[in-house]
Amino acid sequence: MARRQTTPMEPGTIATQAGADQFRSELLGAHAMRCGDLWMAVSSVYEDGAAEIEVACRFDPDTGAWATHAYFYSFEQAIAALREYEQTGIPPEEE
């Protein structure tokens, strides 16, 4: 994942409307969002308004790497995938 200003998010916050709004706002502002070692998200927003959101899950501090990566092309899909991941523990798959 690219080096950017990273905004922390507590587990469960993405499940709230305020958390989803913060997620969207931070990623549109070219920041990264990180929920501890659970997940991290960054986005690339293009001139035409399209966005690509990269979501990484299960950070391993011993290796310094994320176990899984998925890419989404809508903030709503990325938010839904992260909400499900936090509830089930099953990492998201690409849309």
Protein backbone atom coordinates (compact mmCIF):
# COMPACT_ATOMS: atom_id res chain seq x y z
CA MET A 1 0.00 0.00 0.00
CA ALA A 2 1.18 3.49 -0.77
CA ARG A 3 2.55 5.76 1.97
CA ARG A 4 -0.08 8.36 2.88
CA GLN A 5 -1.46 10.08 5.92
CA THR A 6 -3.27 7.30 7.74
CA THR A 7 -6.40 7.90 9.78
CA PRO A 8 -7.13 5.26 12.44
CA MET A 9 -10.58 3.74 12.87
CA GLU A 10 -11.73 1.59 15.77
CA PRO A 11 -13.28 -1.83 15.09
CA GLY A 12 -17.03 -1.55 14.57
CA THR A 13 -16.94 2.10 13.51
CA ILE A 14 -17.29 1.23 9.81
CA ALA A 15 -20.68 -0.32 10.69
CA THR A 16 -22.10 3.11 11.56
CA GLN A 17 -23.22 5.78 9.09
CA ALA A 18 -20.74 8.23 10.64
CA GLY A 19 -17.95 5.68 10.18
CA ALA A 20 -18.92 5.07 6.56
CA ASP A 21 -19.02 8.82 5.91
CA GLN A 22 -15.58 9.26 7.50
CA PHE A 23 -14.20 6.35 5.45
CA ARG A 24 -15.46 7.89 2.21
CA SER A 25 -14.28 11.40 3.11
CA GLU A 26 -10.78 10.34 4.16
CA LEU A 27 -10.26 8.21 1.06
CA LEU A 28 -11.52 10.98 -1.22
CA GLY A 29 -8.97 13.25 0.49
CA ALA A 30 -6.16 10.86 -0.53
CA HIS A 31 -5.67 9.57 2.99
CA ALA A 32 -5.57 5.95 4.08
CA MET A 33 -7.87 4.41 6.70
CA ARG A 34 -6.60 1.73 9.06
CA CYS A 35 -8.39 -0.37 11.62
CA GLY A 36 -5.48 -1.75 13.64
CA ASP A 37 -4.21 -5.00 12.19
CA LEU A 38 -7.70 -5.89 10.86
CA TRP A 39 -7.75 -3.86 7.67
CA MET A 40 -6.40 -0.89 5.76
CA ALA A 41 -7.87 0.93 2.76
CA VAL A 42 -6.47 3.40 0.25
CA SER A 43 -8.01 4.81 -2.90
CA SER A 44 -7.05 6.27 -6.22
CA VAL A 45 -9.57 8.84 -7.42
CA TYR A 46 -9.41 9.71 -11.10
CA GLU A 47 -10.26 12.93 -12.93
CA ASP A 48 -13.54 11.51 -14.18
CA GLY A 49 -14.64 10.84 -10.59
CA ALA A 50 -14.12 7.08 -10.72
CA ALA A 51 -12.35 5.53 -7.76
CA GLU A 52 -10.40 2.34 -7.11
CA ILE A 53 -10.30 1.29 -3.47
CA GLU A 54 -7.68 -1.20 -2.31
CA VAL A 55 -8.57 -3.07 0.87
CA ALA A 56 -5.95 -5.15 2.69
CA CYS A 57 -6.80 -7.45 5.59
CA ARG A 58 -4.99 -9.31 8.36
CA PHE A 59 -1.72 -7.47 8.93
CA ASP A 60 1.09 -9.70 10.19
CA PRO A 61 3.52 -7.59 12.24
CA ASP A 62 6.16 -10.34 12.05
CA THR A 63 6.37 -10.11 8.24
CA GLY A 64 5.13 -6.54 7.83
CA ALA A 65 2.66 -7.71 5.19
CA TRP A 66 -1.10 -7.90 4.74
CA ALA A 67 -2.47 -11.40 4.11
CA THR A 68 -5.15 -10.47 1.57
CA HIS A 69 -5.92 -7.67 -0.89
CA ALA A 70 -9.12 -6.86 -2.74
CA TYR A 71 -10.02 -4.00 -5.10
CA PHE A 72 -13.36 -2.24 -5.33
CA TYR A 73 -14.72 0.39 -7.67
CA SER A 74 -17.37 1.81 -5.38
CA PHE A 75 -17.11 3.14 -1.85
CA GLU A 76 -20.41 1.44 -0.98
CA GLN A 77 -19.08 -1.98 -2.04
CA ALA A 78 -15.86 -1.48 -0.06
CA ILE A 79 -17.81 -0.36 3.03
CA ALA A 80 -20.19 -3.33 2.77
CA ALA A 81 -17.24 -5.72 2.39
CA LEU A 82 -15.45 -4.28 5.44
CA ARG A 83 -18.62 -4.41 7.53
CA GLU A 84 -19.05 -8.07 6.64
CA TYR A 85 -15.38 -8.80 7.32
CA GLU A 86 -15.55 -7.27 10.79
CA GLN A 87 -18.68 -9.33 11.56
CA THR A 88 -17.55 -12.66 10.12
CA GLY A 89 -13.74 -12.57 10.01
CA ILE A 90 -13.85 -13.66 6.35
CA PRO A 91 -11.71 -11.30 4.24
CA PRO A 92 -13.48 -9.56 1.36
CA GLU A 93 -13.20 -10.66 -2.24
CA GLU A 94 -13.05 -8.30 -5.17
CA GLU A 95 -16.34 -7.12 -6.61
